[in-house]
Each structure stands twice: as structure tokens, then as C-alpha cells.
Amino acid sequence: MEVKIREVGPRDGLQNEKEIVSTEAKIEWINQLVNTGLPYIELTSFVHAKWIPALADASEVVKGVKRSPHVTFGALVPNEYGLERALEAGIDEVAVFLSTSETHNQKNINKTIDKTLPVIKNVVTQAKAAKKTVRGYVSTVFGCPYEGTVNVDKVLSISTALMEMGVDEISLGDTIGIATPNQIENTIRKVATYIPLSRIALHPHDTSGTALANVYAAYKLGVRAFDGSVGGLGGCPYAKGASGNVATEDMIYMFNGMNIDTQVDLEKMTECAVWIQKKLKRPLPSHRLQVALAEKK
Amino acid sequence: MEVKIREVGPRDGLQNEKEIVSTEAKIEWINQLVNTGLPYIELTSFVHAKWIPALADASEVVKGVKRSPHVTFGALVPNEYGLERALEAGIDEVAVFLSTSETHNQKNINKTIDKTLPVIKNVVTQAKAAKKTVRGYVSTVFGCPYEGTVNVDKVLSISTALMEMGVDEISLGDTIGIATPNQIENTIRKVATYIPLSRIALHPHDTSGTALANVYAAYKLGVRAFDGSVGGLGGCPYAKGASGNVATEDMIYMFNGMNIDTQVDLEKMTECAVWIQKKLKRPLPSHRLQVALAEKK
């Protein structure tokens, strides 16, 4: 495996969907995702059901899915209580998260960045004590819907703070999908002077059509981990017109074309996109999904 | 102007649309496009109305649009009769076209490649005699819906044949939108050993979501001319699920983010996309258009 694709659809993708997907359907779909060869699937989020009702069944989902030795199952964990639930459910990897911009962090987590960091530190310490790996999501790295441009030094200070806590990998998020390749290069070059490239992932959204250009630019710099969402599910509730995460199958299509091994079966992945589009009853933004549907007609 | 954007929406974009756009509406829309700062607009095609009924008003459109010293007006010309009509209407630049694959050429032009070349040569010679610049479209460069992979040597032999006829610029078309960045690099590197980079343009379609990644890869190699279609209009009638050309405004968004001057006003360009989407009564694939519409809500 030259590039590690992390599938975040069941969490990042479903969290804002209006159409409720039943727990049974989620489990069936995730089992299909397991069969694609994906090395990582982010199953859900252990935030309070009040904040994300669509993921209130977090424990049932984690307990219900089929285990496979080749897949790591992850979940978002906001605090100590979430961690307890995640560990009890049997998660493999814990994901913590915060924003580089105060306003976005306040809206998303309801705390200042300074007050978020100790909460995260506590989660990381306890997750490590429980022998779990931890990834850290850094949001709004390339721009914030409220504050606009984000200073690279802010990205750097938050990323290194996470690393010092013991986080294994940081995922740099283009949360509202506004980055262009040069920005990816500038930011990653700077972050990589302090954090090894092997511990940096890119989390692109495709609001502006630049997602795969950004993936390509990051790959050229040496990044080898990328987050995608099957079907291009996802979005940011705070940014108007923000379409979803980059579609996992579009990313795999590009890597296949470049003869870069991801261990993921493109056809099976596209079938998972077809399946969830039917459930959600709305056309998803994934390009290869739409090609597959047109070819079936 | 560091990068030259060639707008092909009024021709490549409208030729397959079901919704008929009136001549008056086309002229109004093209006049708006002229005001964006675009250096080139391909207005129409002088093929027989039997083949492309949507562009049967070619002469009226060319005669009806507002002239501006900063814009070159082009049109597709398939043969001597088409050239006569184009010159009579007052076109600035002539565009000739053929495919790298026999089957696609046969379906599109109804001739073998060998029989197409002398027809093109005649058009180029006469256009040059009339002091017109000529661009040559090479289609299915990165793959054909019928024949699959296309040999780079075939691309090279057709491109050099066009250059020897006196064509000023060749435009390499990813007609069905299947290219990935490495393919762009391999093909352009090879073609550029025979033809100066300053005379090579890329014509991307976004069927697979890779269009801007391909633009970025070509830019990095030194290509400075790119064809786009406002709103992401367009498509290929012979390839299932083939979505449109890359949206001009998405391309400009990326170049703006990279501080690369195109002389095109992104906001005005996006307004032209909003305008034509309303006329065509279907959501167009352009990303920045959809952001603009969401922000208006």
C-alpha cells in the first residue's frame, strides 16, 4: 500500500444528512465498505446525541459491524465521557478534533481553543493508556468561513501541540473546500519542517472543484494519507454551498490511473456509493458514482 | 496575462443541449462573457445544421455579438464551405478538429483520419491566406470511448501534422474526461519534445473529478493555455456519464488562489454561469456556480 485512504463517510458523511439512515442500514453499508479493502473506516462520533442526532447510535454501530484484521475502526471522541463510550464499544482508534480558528472552534465545540486543548490532552492520555492509536483533526486549516485566511503559524502551533500530547497522525482539514494547490504546498512544507510527513494526512473537501488537485499536490510533496468520503458525502453546516468531502472513489480512480496502490477495489467502492445514494435519496457529488449510474442505464 | 483561458462554452457547451437557446439569448450571454475580460471566446461551429441543429444560427451569432479589441472570436470549421461561411460572418480565428482514434473520428466527422487530414489542410491554407490564426483540436488524446487507451505516438503524429499545415496552437482534448495527472505529464512531455509548449493548450473535461488536477499538472510542466466552459457546460454524446468541460470559473478560482493572472473577473464569470443555468433549466456541474447560488439564498 503506497497511499493510505481513510474512509470517513459513515461519520463525516452522515452527520449532517437530513435523511435518517437506520442503524441496521449503516451496519450493512459499513460491512460493504470493509469488503472494499479500505485500511481504515471512521464509523461514527461519540459526541452527545443532542449535538449530532444522526449518530446517536454510535455504540450499536461499533458493536454491530463485522470485524476484519485489515481494517482499523475509528471514531470521533470529544471528551472523557465520549472516550469511555468508545472504549466500551470496542473502537480501535480514537480521533480528536479542533479548529485553527476561534470562531469555528466556538461554533463547533462550544469552547475556546485554549479550553479545548486540555480536554483533548486528557482524551489522548487515556486513549494511549488503553493502548489505542490516536489521530488529530485540525479543521479550517486553509481558511475559515468566519475569519477568512488562517495563519500558517496557528496551524503549526496546534499541530505540534497535538503531536506533543502523543497523537499519532494529524489530519489537515480543508473544512470548507476553498484551498488551491499552492496553499497546500505552502502549509504542508511548513508543517513538515516540524512534523514528519509520514504523520501528516490531508482531509480535502470539494466545494471548489480543487480537491483532487490538492491531493495531487500533497502527494507530490510526500503526503501518503488522505481522508475521503464515499459518494462525496459530507459538507460543512457553517459554509454556504460547501459540498462534501472529496469522494473516496474519485480519489482511488486518480491513484489507480497514476499506478499508485491503495489496496481499495474501485468497483466495490463505487457500489458502496451507489448504495448510500439510494438510501439518502439525493444525487451525491461523486464523479465516478455518476459515471457508474449512467453506464447502468 | 500569465495563463490564457479560452472560453468554449457557446460552442462546446451548447452543441449538445436539449434546451434550445435563442439567437438573441446567445448574443446577450456572449456579450456578458466579453465583459469578463476573457481573451478568447469560441462562438459557434460552422458545421452543417443537420449535424448540430443547436448551432444552426452560427452566422447570426458571429455577426450579432459586440466586438472588443481584447477578445478573439473563434469558431469551429469542418471544411471549405464552413470556412466560407465563417469568413463571411467575420470570425477572427478558425478552429479545425479531428480525433486520435479512428472510431471516434468516424462517428464525429464521418471520415477516416487519413481522409480528414487533407480537408483540414485545405481549411488551414485558406484561413492563413485570409490572414486568420488557426487552432487545432485533437480529441480523445487520453482515451477513447470505443478504442480505450490511445498511443502517444498517434497523438504526436496528428499534432505534428497539424503544426506542419500551419496551425498556430494545438489543443489536446481529454474528450471523455478520464485522464489522470501522470498521463497529462507523460503525453505533454512527449508532445513538447516536438512542439513548443507555448503552442500547446489543454482541453479538460471533468467526468472523473480530475480536471483541475490535470490543469495543475499541465501548468507545472509549462502549459499556459487552457480551454474551459462557463458553468461546466458540455459533454460528449458518445461517452456515458461524461459530464461537461471543466468549468471556466472553477479554473479561474484555482489560478486566482495561485496568484496566477488570467485577466478574467471571477465574479462576472460566475454571473455568466448563473445566467446560462437559468436558461438551460438544469443544474450545471460548476462548483463555484453552486457556491454562488447557495450564497444568494
Coordinates of C-alpha atoms in Angstrom, one line a residue:
Chain A
M1 CA 0.0 0.0 0.0
E2 CA 1.6 3.2 -1.2
V3 CA -1.2 5.5 -0.1
K4 CA -3.4 5.0 2.9
I5 CA -7.0 6.0 2.2
R6 CA -9.1 6.8 5.3
E7 CA -12.8 6.5 4.8
V8 CA -14.8 9.0 6.9
G9 CA -18.2 8.7 5.2
P10 CA -20.1 6.9 8.0
R11 CA -19.1 9.7 10.3
D12 CA -18.2 12.9 8.5
G13 CA -20.6 12.0 5.7
L14 CA -23.7 11.1 7.6
Q15 CA -23.5 13.6 10.4
N16 CA -25.4 16.3 8.6
E17 CA -27.7 14.3 6.4
K18 CA -31.4 15.0 6.8
E19 CA -32.5 11.6 5.7
I20 CA -32.1 9.3 8.7
V21 CA -30.2 6.1 8.0
S22 CA -31.2 3.2 10.3
T23 CA -28.6 1.5 12.5
E24 CA -29.2 -1.7 10.5
A25 CA -28.6 0.0 7.2
K26 CA -25.5 1.7 8.5
I27 CA -24.1 -1.6 9.6
E28 CA -24.9 -3.3 6.3
W29 CA -23.2 -0.4 4.4
I30 CA -20.1 -0.4 6.6
N31 CA -19.8 -4.2 6.1
Q32 CA -19.7 -3.5 2.4
L33 CA -17.1 -0.8 2.9
V34 CA -15.0 -3.4 4.9
N35 CA -15.1 -5.6 1.8
T36 CA -13.5 -3.0 -0.5
G37 CA -10.1 -3.4 1.1
L38 CA -10.1 0.0 2.9
P39 CA -7.5 0.1 5.7
Y40 CA -9.4 2.5 7.9
I41 CA -13.1 3.4 8.4
E42 CA -14.3 6.1 10.7
L43 CA -17.5 4.6 12.0
T44 CA -19.2 7.3 14.0
S45 CA -18.8 10.0 16.6
F46 CA -19.2 9.7 20.3
V47 CA -20.4 13.3 20.8
H48 CA -23.6 13.8 22.7
A49 CA -26.7 12.8 20.7
K50 CA -28.1 16.3 21.3
W51 CA -25.4 17.7 19.0
I52 CA -25.5 15.1 16.3
P53 CA -28.7 13.1 16.4
A54 CA -27.8 11.2 13.2
L55 CA -25.0 9.5 15.1
A56 CA -26.9 8.8 18.4
D57 CA -26.5 5.0 17.7
A58 CA -22.6 5.2 17.9
S59 CA -22.2 2.3 20.3
E60 CA -24.6 0.0 18.4
V61 CA -22.9 0.7 15.1
V62 CA -19.4 0.0 16.5
K63 CA -20.6 -3.2 18.2
G64 CA -22.7 -4.3 15.1
V65 CA -20.1 -4.1 12.3
K66 CA -18.1 -7.1 11.0
R67 CA -14.5 -7.1 12.2
S68 CA -11.7 -7.7 9.7
P69 CA -8.0 -7.9 10.6
H70 CA -7.1 -5.5 7.7
V71 CA -9.4 -2.6 8.8
T72 CA -8.9 -0.2 11.7
F73 CA -12.1 1.2 13.0
G74 CA -12.0 4.8 14.3
A75 CA -14.5 7.2 15.9
L76 CA -14.6 10.9 16.8
V77 CA -14.3 11.5 20.5
P78 CA -14.8 14.9 22.0
N79 CA -14.2 14.3 25.7
E80 CA -13.6 11.8 28.5
Y81 CA -17.2 10.6 28.6
G82 CA -17.1 10.0 24.8
L83 CA -13.9 8.1 25.2
E84 CA -15.4 5.8 27.8
R85 CA -18.3 5.0 25.5
A86 CA -15.9 4.5 22.5
L87 CA -13.7 2.1 24.5
E88 CA -16.6 0.2 25.9
A89 CA -18.0 -0.2 22.3
G90 CA -14.6 -1.6 21.2
I91 CA -13.1 1.1 18.9
D92 CA -9.6 0.6 17.6
E93 CA -8.5 4.2 17.1
V94 CA -9.6 7.5 18.6
A95 CA -9.9 10.7 16.7
V96 CA -9.8 14.1 18.5
F97 CA -10.5 17.4 16.8
L98 CA -10.3 21.1 17.0
S99 CA -10.2 24.2 14.7
T100 CA -7.4 26.6 13.9
S101 CA -9.9 29.5 14.1
E102 CA -11.5 30.6 17.4
T103 CA -14.9 31.3 15.9
H104 CA -15.2 28.0 14.1
N105 CA -14.0 26.2 17.2
Q106 CA -16.5 28.0 19.3
K107 CA -19.4 27.1 17.0
N108 CA -18.3 23.5 16.5
I109 CA -17.1 22.6 20.0
N110 CA -18.6 25.4 22.1
K111 CA -15.2 26.2 23.7
T112 CA -12.2 28.4 23.1
I113 CA -9.2 26.7 21.6
D114 CA -7.3 27.2 24.9
K115 CA -10.0 25.4 26.8
T116 CA -10.3 22.7 24.1
L117 CA -6.6 21.6 24.3
P118 CA -6.6 20.3 27.9
V119 CA -9.8 18.3 27.2
I120 CA -8.1 16.7 24.2
K121 CA -4.9 16.1 26.2
N122 CA -6.9 14.2 28.7
V123 CA -8.6 12.1 26.0
V124 CA -5.2 11.4 24.3
T125 CA -3.5 10.4 27.5
Q126 CA -6.3 8.0 28.5
A127 CA -6.6 6.5 24.9
K128 CA -2.9 5.9 24.9
A129 CA -3.1 4.2 28.4
A130 CA -5.8 2.0 26.8
K131 CA -3.3 1.1 24.0
K132 CA -5.2 2.9 21.3
T133 CA -3.7 4.9 18.4
V134 CA -5.0 8.5 18.1
R135 CA -5.4 10.8 15.2
G136 CA -6.0 14.5 15.5
Y137 CA -8.2 16.5 13.1
V138 CA -7.2 20.1 12.6
S139 CA -10.1 22.0 11.0
T140 CA -10.3 25.2 8.9
V141 CA -6.5 24.9 8.1
F142 CA -6.8 26.6 4.7
G143 CA -9.5 29.1 5.6
C144 CA -12.4 29.7 7.9
P145 CA -16.0 30.6 7.0
Y146 CA -15.9 33.3 9.7
E147 CA -12.4 34.5 10.0
G148 CA -11.2 34.1 6.4
T149 CA -7.5 33.5 5.9
V150 CA -5.8 31.3 8.6
N151 CA -2.2 32.0 9.6
V152 CA 0.1 29.0 9.0
D153 CA 1.7 29.6 12.4
K154 CA -1.6 28.9 14.0
V155 CA -1.9 25.6 12.1
L156 CA 1.7 24.8 13.2
S157 CA 1.2 25.6 16.9
I158 CA -2.0 23.5 17.1
S159 CA -0.5 20.6 15.1
T160 CA 2.7 20.5 17.2
A161 CA 0.6 20.7 20.4
L162 CA -1.3 17.6 19.3
M163 CA 1.9 15.8 18.5
E164 CA 3.3 16.6 21.9
M165 CA 0.3 15.1 23.5
G166 CA 1.1 11.8 21.7
V167 CA -1.3 12.0 18.7
D168 CA 0.0 9.5 16.0
E169 CA -1.2 11.4 12.9
I170 CA -2.6 14.8 12.2
S171 CA -5.2 15.3 9.5
L172 CA -5.2 18.8 8.0
G173 CA -8.7 19.7 7.0
D174 CA -9.8 22.0 4.2
T175 CA -13.1 22.1 6.0
I176 CA -14.9 24.4 3.6
G177 CA -13.2 23.3 0.5
I178 CA -11.5 26.5 -0.6
A179 CA -7.8 25.5 -0.8
T180 CA -5.8 25.7 -4.0
P181 CA -2.7 23.6 -4.6
N182 CA -0.1 26.3 -3.8
Q183 CA -1.7 26.8 -0.4
I184 CA -1.5 23.0 0.2
E185 CA 2.2 23.1 -0.7
N186 CA 3.0 26.2 1.5
T187 CA 1.2 24.9 4.5
I188 CA 2.4 21.3 4.3
R189 CA 6.0 22.4 3.7
K190 CA 5.9 24.5 6.8
V191 CA 4.2 21.9 9.0
A192 CA 6.6 19.2 7.7
T193 CA 9.6 21.1 9.0
Y194 CA 8.3 20.2 12.5
I195 CA 6.3 17.0 12.0
P196 CA 7.3 14.0 9.8
L197 CA 5.4 13.7 6.5
S198 CA 4.6 10.1 7.5
R199 CA 2.4 11.6 10.3
I200 CA 0.5 14.2 8.2
A201 CA -2.8 13.4 6.4
L202 CA -4.8 15.7 4.1
H203 CA -8.6 16.0 4.6
P204 CA -10.0 17.7 1.5
H205 CA -13.5 18.9 0.7
D206 CA -14.5 19.6 -2.9
T207 CA -16.5 22.8 -2.7
S208 CA -14.4 24.5 -5.3
G209 CA -13.5 21.5 -7.6
T210 CA -9.9 21.7 -6.4
A211 CA -9.9 18.6 -4.1
L212 CA -8.1 16.2 -6.4
A213 CA -5.6 18.9 -7.5
N214 CA -4.9 19.4 -3.8
V215 CA -4.5 15.7 -3.2
Y216 CA -2.1 15.5 -6.2
A217 CA -0.1 18.5 -4.9
A218 CA 0.1 16.9 -1.4
Y219 CA 1.1 13.5 -2.9
K220 CA 3.9 15.2 -4.9
L221 CA 5.2 16.7 -1.6
G222 CA 5.3 13.2 0.0
V223 CA 1.9 13.0 1.9
R224 CA 0.7 9.4 1.8
A225 CA -2.5 9.5 3.8
F226 CA -5.8 11.0 2.5
D227 CA -9.3 11.2 4.0
G228 CA -12.2 10.6 1.7
S229 CA -15.9 10.1 1.9
V230 CA -17.7 7.5 -0.2
G231 CA -20.0 9.2 -2.7
G232 CA -18.6 12.6 -1.8
L233 CA -20.9 12.6 1.2
G234 CA -20.4 15.4 3.8
G235 CA -20.2 19.1 4.0
C236 CA -19.9 21.9 6.5
P237 CA -23.1 23.3 8.0
Y238 CA -21.4 26.6 8.6
A239 CA -20.3 27.3 5.0
K240 CA -22.9 28.1 2.3
G241 CA -22.6 25.9 -0.8
A242 CA -19.9 23.8 0.8
S243 CA -20.3 20.5 -0.9
G244 CA -19.0 17.3 0.6
N245 CA -15.6 15.7 1.3
V246 CA -13.7 14.5 -1.7
A247 CA -15.3 11.3 -3.0
T248 CA -13.2 8.3 -2.0
E249 CA -13.8 6.6 -5.3
D250 CA -12.7 9.7 -7.3
M251 CA -9.5 9.7 -5.3
I252 CA -9.0 6.0 -5.9
Y253 CA -9.7 6.5 -9.6
M254 CA -6.9 9.1 -9.7
F255 CA -4.4 7.0 -7.8
N256 CA -5.2 3.9 -9.9
G257 CA -4.6 6.0 -13.0
M258 CA -1.3 7.0 -11.5
N259 CA -0.4 3.4 -10.8
I260 CA -0.3 4.1 -7.0
D261 CA -1.5 1.2 -4.9
T262 CA -4.3 1.9 -2.3
Q263 CA -5.5 -1.7 -1.8
V264 CA -9.0 -0.5 -2.3
D265 CA -11.2 -2.0 -5.1
L266 CA -12.6 0.9 -7.1
E267 CA -15.6 -1.0 -8.4
K268 CA -16.7 -2.2 -4.9
M269 CA -16.1 1.3 -3.6
T270 CA -18.3 2.8 -6.3
E271 CA -21.0 0.2 -5.5
C272 CA -21.0 1.4 -1.8
A273 CA -21.6 4.9 -3.2
V274 CA -24.5 3.7 -5.3
W275 CA -26.0 2.0 -2.3
I276 CA -25.9 5.0 0.0
Q277 CA -27.1 7.4 -2.7
K278 CA -30.2 5.3 -2.9
K279 CA -30.7 5.4 0.9
L280 CA -30.2 9.2 1.0
K281 CA -32.5 9.8 -1.9
R282 CA -30.4 12.7 -3.3
P283 CA -27.7 12.7 -6.0
L284 CA -24.3 12.7 -4.4
P285 CA -21.4 14.8 -5.9
S286 CA -19.1 11.9 -6.6
H287 CA -18.0 11.8 -10.3
R288 CA -17.3 8.1 -10.6
L289 CA -20.6 7.3 -9.0
Q290 CA -22.4 9.3 -11.6
V291 CA -20.5 7.6 -14.4
A292 CA -21.4 4.2 -12.9
L293 CA -25.1 5.1 -12.7
A294 CA -25.0 6.4 -16.3
E295 CA -23.4 3.2 -17.5
K296 CA -26.1 1.1 -15.9
K297 CA -28.9 2.9 -17.7
Chain B
M1 CA -1.7 37.6 -18.5
E2 CA 0.2 34.5 -17.3
V3 CA -2.3 32.0 -18.4
K4 CA -4.7 32.3 -21.4
I5 CA -8.1 31.0 -20.8
R6 CA -10.1 30.1 -23.9
E7 CA -13.9 30.0 -23.3
V8 CA -15.6 27.4 -25.4
G9 CA -19.0 27.3 -23.7
P10 CA -21.0 28.9 -26.5
R11 CA -19.8 26.2 -28.9
D12 CA -18.7 23.1 -27.0
G13 CA -21.1 23.8 -24.2
L14 CA -24.3 24.4 -26.2
Q15 CA -23.9 21.9 -29.0
N16 CA -25.5 19.0 -27.2
E17 CA -28.0 20.9 -25.0
K18 CA -31.6 19.8 -25.3
E19 CA -33.0 23.1 -24.3
I20 CA -32.8 25.5 -27.3
V21 CA -31.2 28.8 -26.5
S22 CA -32.5 31.6 -28.9
T23 CA -30.0 33.5 -31.0
E24 CA -30.9 36.7 -29.1
A25 CA -30.2 35.0 -25.8
K26 CA -26.8 33.6 -27.1
I27 CA -25.8 37.1 -28.2
E28 CA -26.8 38.6 -24.8
W29 CA -24.8 35.9 -23.0
I30 CA -21.7 36.2 -25.2
N31 CA -21.8 40.0 -24.7
Q32 CA -21.6 39.3 -20.9
L33 CA -18.7 36.9 -21.5
V34 CA -16.9 39.6 -23.4
N35 CA -17.2 41.8 -20.3
T36 CA -15.4 39.3 -18.1
G37 CA -12.0 40.0 -19.6
L38 CA -11.7 36.7 -21.4
P39 CA -9.1 36.9 -24.2
Y40 CA -10.9 34.3 -26.4
I41 CA -14.4 33.1 -26.9
E42 CA -15.4 30.3 -29.3
L43 CA -18.7 31.5 -30.5
T44 CA -20.1 28.6 -32.5
S45 CA -19.5 25.9 -35.1
F46 CA -19.9 26.2 -38.9
V47 CA -20.8 22.6 -39.3
H48 CA -23.9 21.7 -41.3
A49 CA -27.1 22.5 -39.3
K50 CA -28.1 18.8 -39.9
W51 CA -25.3 17.7 -37.6
I52 CA -25.6 20.3 -34.8
P53 CA -29.1 22.0 -35.0
A54 CA -28.4 23.9 -31.8
L55 CA -25.7 25.9 -33.7
A56 CA -27.6 26.5 -36.9
D57 CA -27.5 30.2 -36.2
A58 CA -23.7 30.4 -36.4
S59 CA -23.6 33.4 -38.8
E60 CA -26.2 35.4 -36.9
V61 CA -24.4 34.9 -33.6
V62 CA -21.0 35.9 -35.0
K63 CA -22.5 39.0 -36.7
G64 CA -24.6 39.9 -33.6
V65 CA -22.0 39.9 -30.8
K66 CA -20.3 43.0 -29.6
R67 CA -16.7 43.4 -30.7
S68 CA -14.0 44.2 -28.3
P69 CA -10.3 44.8 -29.0
H70 CA -9.2 42.4 -26.2
V71 CA -11.2 39.4 -27.3
T72 CA -10.5 37.0 -30.2
F73 CA -13.6 35.3 -31.6
G74 CA -13.2 31.8 -32.8
A75 CA -15.4 29.1 -34.4
L76 CA -15.2 25.5 -35.4
V77 CA -14.8 24.9 -39.1
P78 CA -15.0 21.4 -40.6
N79 CA -14.5 22.1 -44.3
E80 CA -14.1 24.7 -47.1
Y81 CA -17.8 25.5 -47.1
G82 CA -17.8 26.1 -43.3
L83 CA -14.7 28.3 -43.8
E84 CA -16.5 30.5 -46.4
R85 CA -19.4 31.0 -44.0
A86 CA -17.1 31.7 -41.1
L87 CA -15.1 34.3 -43.0
E88 CA -18.2 35.9 -44.4
A89 CA -19.6 36.2 -40.8
G90 CA -16.3 37.9 -39.7
I91 CA -14.6 35.3 -37.4
D92 CA -11.1 36.2 -36.1
E93 CA -9.8 32.7 -35.6
V94 CA -10.5 29.3 -37.2
A95 CA -10.6 26.0 -35.2
V96 CA -10.1 22.7 -37.0
F97 CA -10.6 19.4 -35.3
L98 CA -10.1 15.6 -35.5
S99 CA -9.6 12.6 -33.2
T100 CA -6.6 10.4 -32.5
S101 CA -8.9 7.4 -32.6
E102 CA -10.4 6.1 -35.9
T103 CA -13.7 5.1 -34.4
H104 CA -14.3 8.4 -32.7
N105 CA -13.2 10.3 -35.8
Q106 CA -15.6 8.2 -37.9
K107 CA -18.5 8.9 -35.5
N108 CA -17.7 12.5 -35.1
I109 CA -16.6 13.6 -38.6
N110 CA -17.9 10.7 -40.7
K111 CA -14.4 10.1 -42.3
T112 CA -11.3 8.2 -41.6
I113 CA -8.4 10.2 -40.1
D114 CA -6.5 9.9 -43.4
K115 CA -9.4 11.4 -45.3
T116 CA -9.9 14.2 -42.7
L117 CA -6.3 15.5 -42.8
P118 CA -6.4 16.8 -46.4
V119 CA -9.7 18.5 -45.7
I120 CA -8.2 20.2 -42.7
K121 CA -5.1 21.2 -44.7
N122 CA -7.2 22.9 -47.2
V123 CA -9.1 24.9 -44.5
V124 CA -5.8 25.8 -42.8
T125 CA -4.2 27.0 -46.0
Q126 CA -7.2 29.1 -47.0
A127 CA -7.6 30.5 -43.5
K128 CA -4.0 31.5 -43.4
A129 CA -4.4 33.1 -46.9
A130 CA -7.2 35.2 -45.3
K131 CA -4.8 36.2 -42.5
K132 CA -6.6 34.3 -39.8
T133 CA -4.9 32.4 -36.9
V134 CA -5.9 28.7 -36.7
R135 CA -6.1 26.4 -33.7
G136 CA -6.3 22.6 -34.0
Y137 CA -8.3 20.4 -31.7
V138 CA -7.0 16.9 -31.1
S139 CA -9.7 14.8 -29.5
T140 CA -9.6 11.6 -27.4
V141 CA -5.9 12.2 -26.6
F142 CA -6.1 10.5 -23.2
G143 CA -8.5 7.7 -24.1
C144 CA -11.4 6.9 -26.5
P145 CA -14.8 5.7 -25.5
Y146 CA -14.5 3.0 -28.3
E147 CA -10.9 2.1 -28.5
G148 CA -9.7 2.7 -24.9
T149 CA -6.1 3.6 -24.5
V150 CA -4.6 5.9 -27.1
N151 CA -1.0 5.6 -28.1
V152 CA 1.0 8.7 -27.5
D153 CA 2.7 8.3 -30.9
K154 CA -0.7 8.7 -32.6
V155 CA -1.2 11.9 -30.6
L156 CA 2.2 13.1 -31.7
S157 CA 1.8 12.2 -35.4
I158 CA -1.5 14.0 -35.6
S159 CA -0.3 17.1 -33.6
T160 CA 2.8 17.5 -35.8
A161 CA 0.8 17.0 -38.9
L162 CA -1.4 20.0 -37.8
M163 CA 1.7 22.1 -37.0
E164 CA 3.2 21.4 -40.4
M165 CA 0.0 22.6 -42.0
G166 CA 0.5 25.9 -40.2
V167 CA -1.8 25.6 -37.2
D168 CA -0.8 28.1 -34.5
E169 CA -1.9 26.2 -31.4
I170 CA -3.0 22.6 -30.8
S171 CA -5.5 21.9 -28.0
L172 CA -5.1 18.4 -26.5
G173 CA -8.6 17.2 -25.5
D174 CA -9.5 14.8 -22.7
T175 CA -12.7 14.4 -24.6
I176 CA -14.3 11.9 -22.2
G177 CA -12.7 13.2 -19.0
I178 CA -10.7 10.2 -18.0
A179 CA -7.2 11.5 -17.7
T180 CA -5.1 11.5 -14.5
P181 CA -2.2 13.9 -13.9
N182 CA 0.6 11.4 -14.7
Q183 CA -1.0 10.8 -18.1
I184 CA -1.1 14.6 -18.7
E185 CA 2.6 14.8 -17.8
N186 CA 3.7 11.8 -20.0
T187 CA 1.7 13.0 -23.0
I188 CA 2.6 16.6 -22.8
R189 CA 6.3 15.9 -22.2
K190 CA 6.4 13.8 -25.3
V191 CA 4.5 16.2 -27.5
A192 CA 6.6 19.1 -26.2
T193 CA 9.8 17.5 -27.5
Y194 CA 8.5 18.3 -31.0
I195 CA 6.1 21.2 -30.5
P196 CA 6.9 24.3 -28.3
L197 CA 4.9 24.4 -25.0
S198 CA 3.8 27.9 -26.0
R199 CA 1.7 26.3 -28.8
I200 CA 0.1 23.6 -26.7
A201 CA -3.2 24.0 -24.9
L202 CA -5.1 21.6 -22.6
H203 CA -8.8 20.9 -23.1
P204 CA -10.0 19.1 -20.0
H205 CA -13.4 17.6 -19.2
D206 CA -14.4 16.8 -15.6
T207 CA -16.1 13.4 -15.9
S208 CA -13.8 11.9 -13.2
G209 CA -13.2 15.0 -11.0
T210 CA -9.6 15.1 -12.1
A211 CA -9.9 18.2 -14.4
L212 CA -8.3 20.7 -12.1
A213 CA -5.6 18.2 -11.0
N214 CA -4.8 17.8 -14.7
V215 CA -4.8 21.6 -15.3
Y216 CA -2.4 21.9 -12.3
A217 CA -0.1 19.2 -13.6
A218 CA 0.0 20.8 -17.1
Y219 CA 0.6 24.2 -15.6
K220 CA 3.6 22.8 -13.7
L221 CA 5.0 21.5 -16.9
G222 CA 4.8 24.9 -18.5
V223 CA 1.4 24.8 -20.4
R224 CA -0.1 28.3 -20.3
A225 CA -3.3 27.9 -22.4
F226 CA -6.4 26.1 -21.1
D227 CA -9.9 25.6 -22.5
G228 CA -12.9 25.9 -20.2
S229 CA -16.6 26.1 -20.5
V230 CA -18.6 28.5 -18.3
G231 CA -20.8 26.6 -15.8
G232 CA -19.1 23.4 -16.8
L233 CA -21.4 23.1 -19.8
G234 CA -20.6 20.5 -22.4
G235 CA -20.1 16.7 -22.5
C236 CA -19.5 14.0 -25.0
P237 CA -22.6 12.4 -26.6
Y238 CA -20.6 9.2 -27.2
A239 CA -19.4 8.6 -23.6
K240 CA -21.9 7.6 -20.9
G241 CA -21.9 9.8 -17.8
A242 CA -19.4 12.1 -19.4
S243 CA -20.0 15.4 -17.6
G244 CA -19.0 18.7 -19.1
N245 CA -15.8 20.6 -19.8
V246 CA -14.0 21.9 -16.8
A247 CA -15.9 25.0 -15.6
T248 CA -14.1 28.1 -16.6
E249 CA -14.9 29.8 -13.2
D250 CA -13.5 26.8 -11.3
M251 CA -10.3 27.1 -13.2
I252 CA -10.1 30.8 -12.7
Y253 CA -10.8 30.3 -9.0
M254 CA -7.8 27.9 -8.8
F255 CA -5.5 30.3 -10.8
N256 CA -6.6 33.2 -8.6
G257 CA -5.7 31.2 -5.5
M258 CA -2.3 30.5 -7.0
N259 CA -1.8 34.2 -7.8
I260 CA -1.6 33.5 -11.5
D261 CA -3.1 36.2 -13.6
T262 CA -5.8 35.3 -16.2
Q263 CA -7.3 38.8 -16.7
V264 CA -10.7 37.2 -16.2
D265 CA -13.0 38.6 -13.5
L266 CA -14.2 35.6 -11.4
E267 CA -17.3 37.2 -10.2
K268 CA -18.5 38.3 -13.6
M269 CA -17.6 34.9 -15.0
T270 CA -19.7 33.2 -12.3
E271 CA -22.6 35.5 -13.1
C272 CA -22.4 34.3 -16.7
A273 CA -22.7 30.7 -15.4
V274 CA -25.7 31.7 -13.2
W275 CA -27.4 33.3 -16.3
I276 CA -27.0 30.3 -18.6
Q277 CA -28.0 27.8 -15.9
K278 CA -31.3 29.6 -15.6
K279 CA -31.8 29.5 -19.4
L280 CA -31.0 25.8 -19.6
K281 CA -33.2 24.9 -16.6
R282 CA -30.8 22.2 -15.3
P283 CA -28.2 22.4 -12.5
L284 CA -24.7 22.8 -14.1
P285 CA -21.7 21.0 -12.7
S286 CA -19.6 24.1 -11.9
H287 CA -18.5 24.2 -8.3
R288 CA -18.2 28.0 -7.9
L289 CA -21.5 28.5 -9.6
Q290 CA -23.2 26.3 -7.0
V291 CA -21.4 28.2 -4.2
A292 CA -22.6 31.5 -5.7
L293 CA -26.2 30.3 -5.8
A294 CA -26.1 29.0 -2.2
E295 CA -24.7 32.3 -1.0
K296 CA -27.6 34.1 -2.7
K297 CA -30.2 32.1 -0.8

